Amino acid sequence: MNRLAPAASRTIARVTDSALGPYQTAVLRIGLGLTWLLFLLREYPHRQELYGPDSPWSWDLAAQLVGSNDAFTVLLWSDSQVWFEAVYALAVLFSLLLLLGWRTRTMAALFMAGVLTLQNRSVFMGDGGDNVLHIMAIYLVFTRCGQVWSLDARRARRAEEARARGEWTPDRVGPALWAVLGLVLLLGSLSGRTDGDWFIPALLWAVWLGQAVWWLAGRLARTDQPRILLDVVANVVHNGALLVIMAEACLIYATAGWYKVQGSRWQDGTAVHYPLHLEYFSPWPSLAELLTASGTLVMLVTYVTVAVQVAFPFTLFNRRVKNVLLSFMIVEHAVIAVVLGLPFFSLAMIAADAVFLPTSFLRRTGRSAARARDRLRPREDAALVPPQRRPDGAPGGPATVGPAEAAPATDKVPGPRT
């Protein structure tokens, strides 16, 4: 009992003091935003047939289905072409802003609304990747996914530096965005457009009210206690959502693996052969023929796929084994994207897998990307330090520092004198 109390205290402190997995949730945010953005841009010429007035699943059929299952979609608020084009364009914009990490909490909620709006408009247009995106977009709202690798992190860093210099710059964009979105939510609620599904509107209202409370605690509170309390609540919610995301990813692989075990084609080792010879899943027929030329290779890929999916949830207790299987699954999804022509499904699954990536690996990747970005930036000629002269009458007369001895000026703050 004496040993359990300190361990429980450390666990509670760890869960409440910080938002765990900042790099993992940042990769999840970037991956989901990129997947949906690329999908919307890829299908932009076909948007009318997928989700618009020209869809085989007509507006009336969609309205009847949504009326029976209470799914959330703002596309059914109006059947006008202007409304559809505006919603589609906003979905693209929200995906881009979430990818960049601008006003991340708000963009996560709007990104979720955009994903659900389009997917629930035509429910028969999706696949497994859409289901993953659908679920993860909801979970992402509860996370603090903009702590690193985001415009929010850069803005927070600059604000901290400004406060250290005694400066204070008011945030006018945040309150304006909050007011506009509150007005839209209010109009939607008063008009009865959100009467069907109660969860998503309630979640949007909770995010809206939470942003207001957070702003008021930072502006009106005389002490730091209210902000500290809100920070603890946000950390607990984030960590709980991260745990749910990890459990969801394990559930996806476990159920997929165990269902495969029950199939006769997976049992005899020939299951991989058949999708490679379907025209719908064969963008590169010659590559598919090459991969299925060896029966032994097909059998190995079939059995290894099932084994990895079934075993992955049990390997989380061993970091090395988990990393090996995780690398295999990421490579497998990359192969599926190319060979079977399912890039968006693969991107969604890789984004979900990212929550299991080691923090050290993500940090090294971030530093490498930063160095590559700095090398690609055009370098300006280094400014030269003004010439230094000896005092008059010093031995050797006035001397100057030549260009070879001049030190380039940098934007770093000079260190303390020693």
Short mmCIF file of C-alpha atoms in Angstrom, two decimals:
data_model
loop_
_atom_site.label_atom_id
_atom_site.label_comp_id
_atom_site.label_asym_id
_atom_site.label_seq_id
_atom_site.Cartn_x
_atom_site.Cartn_y
_atom_site.Cartn_z
CA MET A 1 0.00 0.00 0.00
CA ASN A 2 2.86 2.36 0.85
CA ARG A 3 4.33 1.78 -2.61
CA LEU A 4 1.05 2.33 -4.45
CA ALA A 5 0.42 5.79 -2.98
CA PRO A 6 3.57 7.46 -4.42
CA ALA A 7 3.03 5.75 -7.77
CA ALA A 8 -0.58 6.95 -7.89
CA SER A 9 0.54 10.47 -6.95
CA ARG A 10 3.13 10.52 -9.72
CA THR A 11 0.59 9.27 -12.24
CA ILE A 12 -1.97 11.91 -11.27
CA ALA A 13 0.68 14.63 -11.39
CA ARG A 14 1.83 13.46 -14.82
CA VAL A 15 -1.72 13.42 -16.20
CA THR A 16 -2.68 16.83 -14.82
CA ASP A 17 0.57 18.79 -15.15
CA SER A 18 1.06 18.48 -18.90
CA ALA A 19 -0.58 17.37 -22.12
CA LEU A 20 1.14 14.12 -23.05
CA GLY A 21 2.24 13.25 -26.55
CA PRO A 22 2.44 16.78 -28.00
CA TYR A 23 4.43 15.62 -31.03
CA GLN A 24 2.20 12.60 -31.62
CA THR A 25 -0.99 14.68 -31.57
CA ALA A 26 0.66 17.27 -33.80
CA VAL A 27 1.44 14.57 -36.38
CA LEU A 28 -2.14 13.32 -36.07
CA ARG A 29 -3.43 16.85 -36.69
CA ILE A 30 -1.16 17.35 -39.68
CA GLY A 31 -1.93 13.90 -41.08
CA LEU A 32 -5.71 14.20 -40.82
CA GLY A 33 -5.73 17.75 -42.16
CA LEU A 34 -3.49 16.80 -45.07
CA THR A 35 -5.54 13.69 -45.90
CA TRP A 36 -8.85 15.54 -46.04
CA LEU A 37 -7.35 18.53 -47.86
CA LEU A 38 -5.81 16.36 -50.57
CA PHE A 39 -9.04 14.40 -50.92
CA LEU A 40 -11.15 17.54 -51.35
CA LEU A 41 -8.72 19.00 -53.89
CA ARG A 42 -8.46 15.69 -55.74
CA GLU A 43 -12.25 15.37 -55.98
CA TYR A 44 -12.93 19.04 -56.67
CA PRO A 45 -13.86 18.41 -60.34
CA HIS A 46 -16.25 15.66 -59.18
CA ARG A 47 -17.67 17.43 -56.12
CA GLN A 48 -21.12 17.84 -57.70
CA GLU A 49 -21.49 14.09 -58.27
CA LEU A 50 -20.11 13.20 -54.85
CA TYR A 51 -21.84 15.62 -52.50
CA GLY A 52 -23.63 18.20 -54.63
CA PRO A 53 -26.92 18.51 -56.52
CA ASP A 54 -25.78 16.06 -59.23
CA SER A 55 -25.14 13.23 -56.76
CA PRO A 56 -26.97 9.94 -57.44
CA TRP A 57 -27.85 10.08 -53.75
CA SER A 58 -30.17 13.05 -54.19
CA TRP A 59 -30.84 15.82 -51.72
CA ASP A 60 -34.29 14.40 -50.88
CA LEU A 61 -32.90 10.90 -50.22
CA ALA A 62 -30.17 12.37 -48.03
CA ALA A 63 -32.76 14.41 -46.11
CA GLN A 64 -34.86 11.30 -45.50
CA LEU A 65 -31.85 9.31 -44.26
CA VAL A 66 -30.62 12.10 -41.99
CA GLY A 67 -34.14 12.48 -40.65
CA SER A 68 -34.08 8.83 -39.60
CA ASN A 69 -30.53 8.55 -38.20
CA ASP A 70 -30.08 12.15 -36.96
CA ALA A 71 -26.66 12.54 -38.59
CA PHE A 72 -25.01 15.97 -38.57
CA THR A 73 -24.61 17.79 -41.89
CA VAL A 74 -25.05 21.46 -42.68
CA LEU A 75 -25.35 20.73 -46.41
CA LEU A 76 -28.98 19.86 -45.84
CA TRP A 77 -29.71 23.28 -44.42
CA SER A 78 -30.27 24.45 -48.00
CA ASP A 79 -30.37 22.86 -51.44
CA SER A 80 -28.95 25.90 -53.21
CA GLN A 81 -25.83 25.65 -55.35
CA VAL A 82 -24.28 28.70 -53.66
CA TRP A 83 -24.62 27.09 -50.25
CA PHE A 84 -22.98 23.88 -51.44
CA GLU A 85 -20.04 25.71 -53.03
CA ALA A 86 -19.55 27.81 -49.89
CA VAL A 87 -19.57 24.76 -47.60
CA TYR A 88 -17.12 22.87 -49.82
CA ALA A 89 -14.76 25.86 -49.99
CA LEU A 90 -14.91 26.31 -46.22
CA ALA A 91 -14.13 22.62 -45.71
CA VAL A 92 -11.00 23.08 -47.82
CA LEU A 93 -10.04 26.21 -45.88
CA PHE A 94 -10.56 24.59 -42.46
CA SER A 95 -8.42 21.62 -43.49
CA LEU A 96 -5.59 23.91 -44.56
CA LEU A 97 -5.75 26.01 -41.38
CA LEU A 98 -5.81 22.90 -39.19
CA LEU A 99 -2.80 21.57 -41.08
CA LEU A 100 -0.93 24.81 -40.38
CA GLY A 101 -2.10 24.92 -36.77
CA TRP A 102 -3.82 28.31 -36.86
CA ARG A 103 -6.33 28.74 -33.99
CA THR A 104 -6.06 25.01 -33.56
CA ARG A 105 -8.86 24.42 -31.07
CA THR A 106 -11.38 26.31 -33.20
CA MET A 107 -10.13 24.82 -36.46
CA ALA A 108 -10.32 21.30 -35.02
CA ALA A 109 -14.01 21.83 -34.28
CA LEU A 110 -14.67 23.35 -37.70
CA PHE A 111 -12.65 20.61 -39.38
CA MET A 112 -14.80 18.02 -37.66
CA ALA A 113 -17.94 19.83 -38.80
CA GLY A 114 -16.65 19.89 -42.39
CA VAL A 115 -15.79 16.18 -42.39
CA LEU A 116 -19.14 15.13 -40.94
CA THR A 117 -21.05 17.51 -43.20
CA LEU A 118 -19.70 16.07 -46.43
CA GLN A 119 -19.52 12.43 -45.38
CA ASN A 120 -23.03 12.37 -43.94
CA ARG A 121 -24.41 13.99 -47.09
CA SER A 122 -23.50 10.92 -49.18
CA VAL A 123 -22.87 8.03 -46.81
CA PHE A 124 -22.34 5.47 -49.59
CA MET A 125 -19.37 7.28 -51.12
CA GLY A 126 -16.81 6.43 -48.45
CA ASP A 127 -14.52 3.55 -47.53
CA GLY A 128 -12.52 2.44 -44.49
CA GLY A 129 -10.30 5.51 -44.63
CA ASP A 130 -13.34 7.79 -44.44
CA ASN A 131 -14.52 5.94 -41.34
CA VAL A 132 -11.15 6.44 -39.66
CA LEU A 133 -11.14 10.12 -40.58
CA HIS A 134 -14.73 10.45 -39.35
CA ILE A 135 -13.91 9.03 -35.91
CA MET A 136 -10.51 10.67 -35.43
CA ALA A 137 -11.86 14.10 -36.41
CA ILE A 138 -14.21 13.95 -33.42
CA TYR A 139 -11.48 12.82 -31.02
CA LEU A 140 -9.11 15.51 -32.28
CA VAL A 141 -11.39 18.25 -30.92
CA PHE A 142 -10.59 17.15 -27.36
CA THR A 143 -6.81 17.28 -27.81
CA ARG A 144 -4.32 20.13 -27.48
CA CYS A 145 -2.80 19.30 -30.85
CA GLY A 146 -1.27 22.71 -31.54
CA GLN A 147 1.44 22.76 -28.87
CA VAL A 148 4.24 22.12 -31.37
CA TRP A 149 4.71 22.45 -35.14
CA SER A 150 1.93 25.00 -35.48
CA LEU A 151 1.33 28.69 -36.05
CA ASP A 152 -0.25 28.78 -32.59
CA ALA A 153 3.01 27.62 -31.03
CA ARG A 154 4.93 30.30 -32.91
CA ARG A 155 2.43 32.98 -31.88
CA ALA A 156 2.62 31.87 -28.24
CA ARG A 157 6.43 31.96 -28.36
CA ARG A 158 6.44 35.47 -29.81
CA ALA A 159 3.88 36.65 -27.25
CA GLU A 160 6.07 35.28 -24.45
CA GLU A 161 9.09 37.09 -25.85
CA ALA A 162 7.05 40.30 -26.10
CA ARG A 163 5.94 39.99 -22.47
CA ALA A 164 9.55 39.46 -21.43
CA ARG A 165 10.34 42.80 -23.09
CA GLY A 166 7.44 44.45 -21.27
CA GLU A 167 5.28 44.65 -24.38
CA TRP A 168 1.68 43.52 -24.78
CA THR A 169 -0.10 43.04 -28.09
CA PRO A 170 -3.88 42.51 -27.92
CA ASP A 171 -5.44 39.60 -29.80
CA ARG A 172 -8.22 40.97 -31.99
CA VAL A 173 -8.56 38.02 -34.36
CA GLY A 174 -9.55 35.51 -31.69
CA PRO A 175 -12.50 37.45 -30.24
CA ALA A 176 -13.73 38.38 -33.73
CA LEU A 177 -13.63 34.73 -34.86
CA TRP A 178 -15.33 33.69 -31.64
CA ALA A 179 -18.15 36.21 -32.16
CA VAL A 180 -18.78 35.18 -35.76
CA LEU A 181 -18.90 31.48 -34.95
CA GLY A 182 -21.16 32.11 -31.97
CA LEU A 183 -23.57 33.98 -34.21
CA VAL A 184 -23.62 31.09 -36.70
CA LEU A 185 -24.26 28.56 -33.93
CA LEU A 186 -27.02 30.72 -32.49
CA LEU A 187 -28.77 31.13 -35.84
CA GLY A 188 -28.51 27.41 -36.53
CA SER A 189 -29.96 26.56 -33.13
CA LEU A 190 -32.81 29.08 -33.28
CA SER A 191 -33.81 27.99 -36.78
CA GLY A 192 -34.05 24.35 -35.69
CA ARG A 193 -31.30 23.18 -38.06
CA THR A 194 -29.47 21.33 -35.29
CA ASP A 195 -32.44 19.60 -33.70
CA GLY A 196 -31.55 16.14 -35.07
CA ASP A 197 -28.14 15.20 -33.73
CA TRP A 198 -27.60 16.68 -30.29
CA PHE A 199 -23.99 15.55 -29.68
CA ILE A 200 -22.14 17.50 -32.39
CA PRO A 201 -23.99 20.82 -31.75
CA ALA A 202 -23.43 20.35 -28.01
CA LEU A 203 -19.73 19.74 -28.65
CA LEU A 204 -19.48 22.87 -30.79
CA TRP A 205 -21.22 24.92 -28.10
CA ALA A 206 -18.89 23.44 -25.45
CA VAL A 207 -15.82 24.47 -27.46
CA TRP A 208 -17.28 27.95 -27.99
CA LEU A 209 -18.05 28.44 -24.31
CA GLY A 210 -14.71 26.95 -23.29
CA GLN A 211 -12.87 29.48 -25.41
CA ALA A 212 -14.83 32.29 -23.76
CA VAL A 213 -14.05 31.04 -20.24
CA TRP A 214 -10.37 30.64 -21.15
CA TRP A 215 -10.19 34.21 -22.48
CA LEU A 216 -12.00 35.67 -19.46
CA ALA A 217 -9.73 33.80 -17.05
CA GLY A 218 -6.70 35.29 -18.75
CA ARG A 219 -8.03 38.84 -18.88
CA LEU A 220 -10.20 39.41 -15.81
CA ALA A 221 -8.81 37.07 -13.13
CA ARG A 222 -6.64 38.81 -10.55
CA THR A 223 -4.61 35.68 -9.84
CA ASP A 224 -3.30 32.78 -11.90
CA GLN A 225 -5.42 30.20 -10.08
CA PRO A 226 -8.39 30.14 -12.52
CA ARG A 227 -6.07 29.78 -15.51
CA ILE A 228 -4.11 27.01 -13.76
CA LEU A 229 -7.35 25.16 -13.01
CA LEU A 230 -8.49 25.45 -16.63
CA ASP A 231 -5.08 24.27 -17.79
CA VAL A 232 -5.38 21.18 -15.58
CA VAL A 233 -8.84 20.43 -16.98
CA ALA A 234 -7.57 20.83 -20.55
CA ASN A 235 -4.64 18.50 -19.83
CA VAL A 236 -6.91 15.83 -18.36
CA VAL A 237 -9.28 16.03 -21.34
CA HIS A 238 -6.36 15.91 -23.78
CA ASN A 239 -4.74 12.92 -22.12
CA GLY A 240 -8.05 11.08 -21.95
CA ALA A 241 -8.68 11.73 -25.64
CA LEU A 242 -5.17 10.57 -26.51
CA LEU A 243 -5.80 7.32 -24.64
CA VAL A 244 -9.07 6.84 -26.52
CA ILE A 245 -7.34 7.48 -29.86
CA MET A 246 -4.71 4.86 -29.08
CA ALA A 247 -7.38 2.39 -27.98
CA GLU A 248 -9.35 3.08 -31.17
CA ALA A 249 -6.31 2.39 -33.35
CA CYS A 250 -5.67 -0.88 -31.49
CA LEU A 251 -9.33 -1.82 -31.88
CA ILE A 252 -9.20 -1.20 -35.62
CA TYR A 253 -6.21 -3.49 -36.07
CA ALA A 254 -7.45 -6.15 -33.66
CA THR A 255 -10.90 -6.44 -35.23
CA ALA A 256 -9.45 -6.39 -38.74
CA GLY A 257 -6.99 -9.13 -37.85
CA TRP A 258 -9.48 -11.40 -36.09
CA TYR A 259 -12.04 -11.04 -38.88
CA LYS A 260 -9.34 -11.96 -41.38
CA VAL A 261 -8.51 -15.08 -39.38
CA GLN A 262 -12.07 -16.32 -39.88
CA GLY A 263 -11.92 -15.96 -43.69
CA SER A 264 -11.04 -19.02 -45.74
CA ARG A 265 -8.94 -17.02 -48.23
CA TRP A 266 -6.84 -15.64 -45.39
CA GLN A 267 -6.48 -19.10 -43.91
CA ASP A 268 -5.17 -20.66 -47.13
CA GLY A 269 -2.86 -17.68 -47.80
CA THR A 270 -4.42 -16.45 -51.07
CA ALA A 271 -6.40 -13.39 -49.89
CA VAL A 272 -3.85 -10.82 -51.08
CA HIS A 273 -3.94 -12.27 -54.61
CA TYR A 274 -7.57 -11.35 -55.38
CA PRO A 275 -7.73 -7.57 -54.77
CA LEU A 276 -4.56 -7.14 -56.84
CA HIS A 277 -6.43 -8.55 -59.84
CA LEU A 278 -9.59 -6.47 -59.46
CA GLU A 279 -9.74 -3.66 -61.99
CA TYR A 280 -10.95 -1.18 -59.38
CA PHE A 281 -7.88 -1.86 -57.20
CA SER A 282 -5.28 -2.18 -59.96
CA PRO A 283 -3.99 1.22 -61.05
CA TRP A 284 -0.70 -0.51 -62.06
CA PRO A 285 -1.65 -3.91 -63.56
CA SER A 286 1.95 -4.77 -64.44
CA LEU A 287 3.04 -4.13 -60.84
CA ALA A 288 0.20 -6.28 -59.53
CA GLU A 289 1.21 -9.09 -61.87
CA LEU A 290 4.79 -8.84 -60.65
CA LEU A 291 3.79 -9.01 -57.00
CA THR A 292 1.48 -12.00 -57.48
CA ALA A 293 3.86 -13.96 -59.71
CA SER A 294 5.26 -15.77 -56.68
CA GLY A 295 2.75 -17.82 -54.71
CA THR A 296 5.15 -18.04 -51.80
CA LEU A 297 5.40 -14.25 -51.58
CA VAL A 298 1.62 -13.88 -51.64
CA MET A 299 1.25 -16.46 -48.87
CA LEU A 300 3.90 -14.76 -46.70
CA VAL A 301 2.36 -11.31 -47.13
CA THR A 302 -1.10 -12.71 -46.30
CA TYR A 303 0.00 -14.48 -43.12
CA VAL A 304 2.31 -11.71 -41.93
CA THR A 305 -0.44 -9.11 -42.38
CA VAL A 306 -2.84 -11.09 -40.21
CA ALA A 307 -0.20 -11.84 -37.59
CA VAL A 308 0.89 -8.22 -37.28
CA GLN A 309 -2.65 -6.88 -36.99
CA VAL A 310 -3.63 -9.42 -34.35
CA ALA A 311 -0.41 -9.04 -32.35
CA PHE A 312 0.01 -5.25 -32.48
CA PRO A 313 -2.19 -4.36 -29.45
CA PHE A 314 -0.22 -6.85 -27.33
CA THR A 315 3.16 -5.40 -28.32
CA LEU A 316 2.52 -1.99 -26.76
CA PHE A 317 4.16 -3.24 -23.56
CA ASN A 318 7.44 -3.83 -25.38
CA ARG A 319 8.77 -0.69 -27.04
CA ARG A 320 11.20 -2.34 -29.43
CA VAL A 321 8.76 -4.92 -30.75
CA LYS A 322 6.07 -2.26 -31.04
CA ASN A 323 8.33 -0.01 -33.10
CA VAL A 324 9.21 -2.87 -35.45
CA LEU A 325 5.57 -3.79 -36.07
CA LEU A 326 4.62 -0.12 -36.36
CA SER A 327 7.27 0.39 -39.04
CA PHE A 328 5.96 -2.65 -40.89
CA MET A 329 2.38 -1.35 -40.82
CA ILE A 330 3.37 2.11 -42.04
CA VAL A 331 5.32 0.56 -44.91
CA GLU A 332 2.38 -1.72 -45.63
CA HIS A 333 -0.01 1.23 -45.86
CA ALA A 334 2.41 3.04 -48.16
CA VAL A 335 2.45 -0.03 -50.42
CA ILE A 336 -1.35 -0.20 -50.36
CA ALA A 337 -1.51 3.45 -51.39
CA VAL A 338 0.58 2.75 -54.50
CA VAL A 339 -0.33 -0.80 -55.47
CA LEU A 340 -4.08 -0.74 -54.71
CA GLY A 341 -4.63 2.93 -55.49
CA LEU A 342 -5.96 3.83 -52.02
CA PRO A 343 -3.85 6.85 -51.02
CA PHE A 344 -6.36 8.53 -48.74
CA PHE A 345 -7.15 5.36 -46.82
CA SER A 346 -3.42 4.81 -46.32
CA LEU A 347 -2.80 8.41 -45.24
CA ALA A 348 -5.62 8.23 -42.69
CA MET A 349 -4.25 4.99 -41.24
CA ILE A 350 -0.68 6.30 -41.13
CA ALA A 351 -1.94 9.40 -39.31
CA ALA A 352 -3.69 7.17 -36.77
CA ASP A 353 -0.54 5.07 -36.39
CA ALA A 354 1.46 8.23 -35.65
CA VAL A 355 0.22 8.35 -32.05
CA PHE A 356 2.49 5.35 -31.34
CA LEU A 357 5.65 6.85 -32.84
CA PRO A 358 8.53 7.47 -30.37
CA THR A 359 8.94 11.07 -29.24
CA SER A 360 12.70 10.96 -29.85
CA PHE A 361 12.13 9.98 -33.47
CA LEU A 362 9.60 12.77 -34.00
CA ARG A 363 11.93 15.33 -32.44
CA ARG A 364 14.80 14.27 -34.70
CA THR A 365 12.47 14.44 -37.69
CA GLY A 366 11.38 17.93 -36.70
CA ARG A 367 14.96 19.13 -36.32
CA SER A 368 15.89 17.63 -39.69
CA ALA A 369 12.91 19.35 -41.33
CA ALA A 370 13.90 22.65 -39.70
CA ARG A 371 17.46 22.35 -40.99
CA ALA A 372 16.20 21.51 -44.49
CA ARG A 373 13.89 24.53 -44.38
CA ASP A 374 16.74 26.81 -43.32
CA ARG A 375 18.92 25.53 -46.16
CA LEU A 376 16.19 26.22 -48.70
CA ARG A 377 15.75 29.82 -47.56
CA PRO A 378 17.74 32.38 -49.55
CA ARG A 379 20.64 33.64 -47.49
CA GLU A 380 21.32 37.33 -47.30
CA ASP A 381 24.85 38.61 -47.30
CA ALA A 382 26.15 38.81 -43.78
CA ALA A 383 26.33 42.31 -42.44
CA LEU A 384 29.80 43.41 -41.45
CA VAL A 385 30.66 44.77 -38.06
CA PRO A 386 31.72 48.45 -38.27
CA PRO A 387 35.51 48.87 -38.31
CA GLN A 388 37.16 49.06 -34.92
CA ARG A 389 39.91 51.65 -34.44
CA ARG A 390 42.63 51.84 -31.86
CA PRO A 391 42.72 54.96 -29.74
CA ASP A 392 44.75 57.79 -31.19
CA GLY A 393 48.40 57.50 -30.31
CA ALA A 394 48.30 53.76 -29.77
CA PRO A 395 51.26 51.83 -31.17
CA GLY A 396 50.74 50.97 -34.80
CA GLY A 397 48.33 53.84 -35.39
CA PRO A 398 44.67 53.44 -36.20
CA ALA A 399 43.88 49.89 -37.27
CA THR A 400 40.72 48.50 -38.79
CA VAL A 401 39.22 45.10 -38.96
CA GLY A 402 39.13 43.86 -42.54
CA PRO A 403 36.30 41.96 -44.22
CA ALA A 404 37.96 38.63 -43.48
CA GLU A 405 37.90 39.37 -39.76
CA ALA A 406 34.40 40.80 -39.56
CA ALA A 407 31.80 38.70 -37.71
CA PRO A 408 28.37 38.28 -39.30
CA ALA A 409 25.49 39.89 -37.48
CA THR A 410 22.84 37.52 -36.17
CA ASP A 411 19.34 37.93 -34.81
CA LYS A 412 20.16 36.14 -31.57
CA VAL A 413 20.20 37.93 -28.25
CA PRO A 414 23.78 38.32 -27.00
CA GLY A 415 24.66 36.14 -24.08
CA PRO A 416 25.69 37.56 -20.71
CA ARG A 417 29.21 38.88 -20.37
CA THR A 418 31.63 36.65 -18.50
#
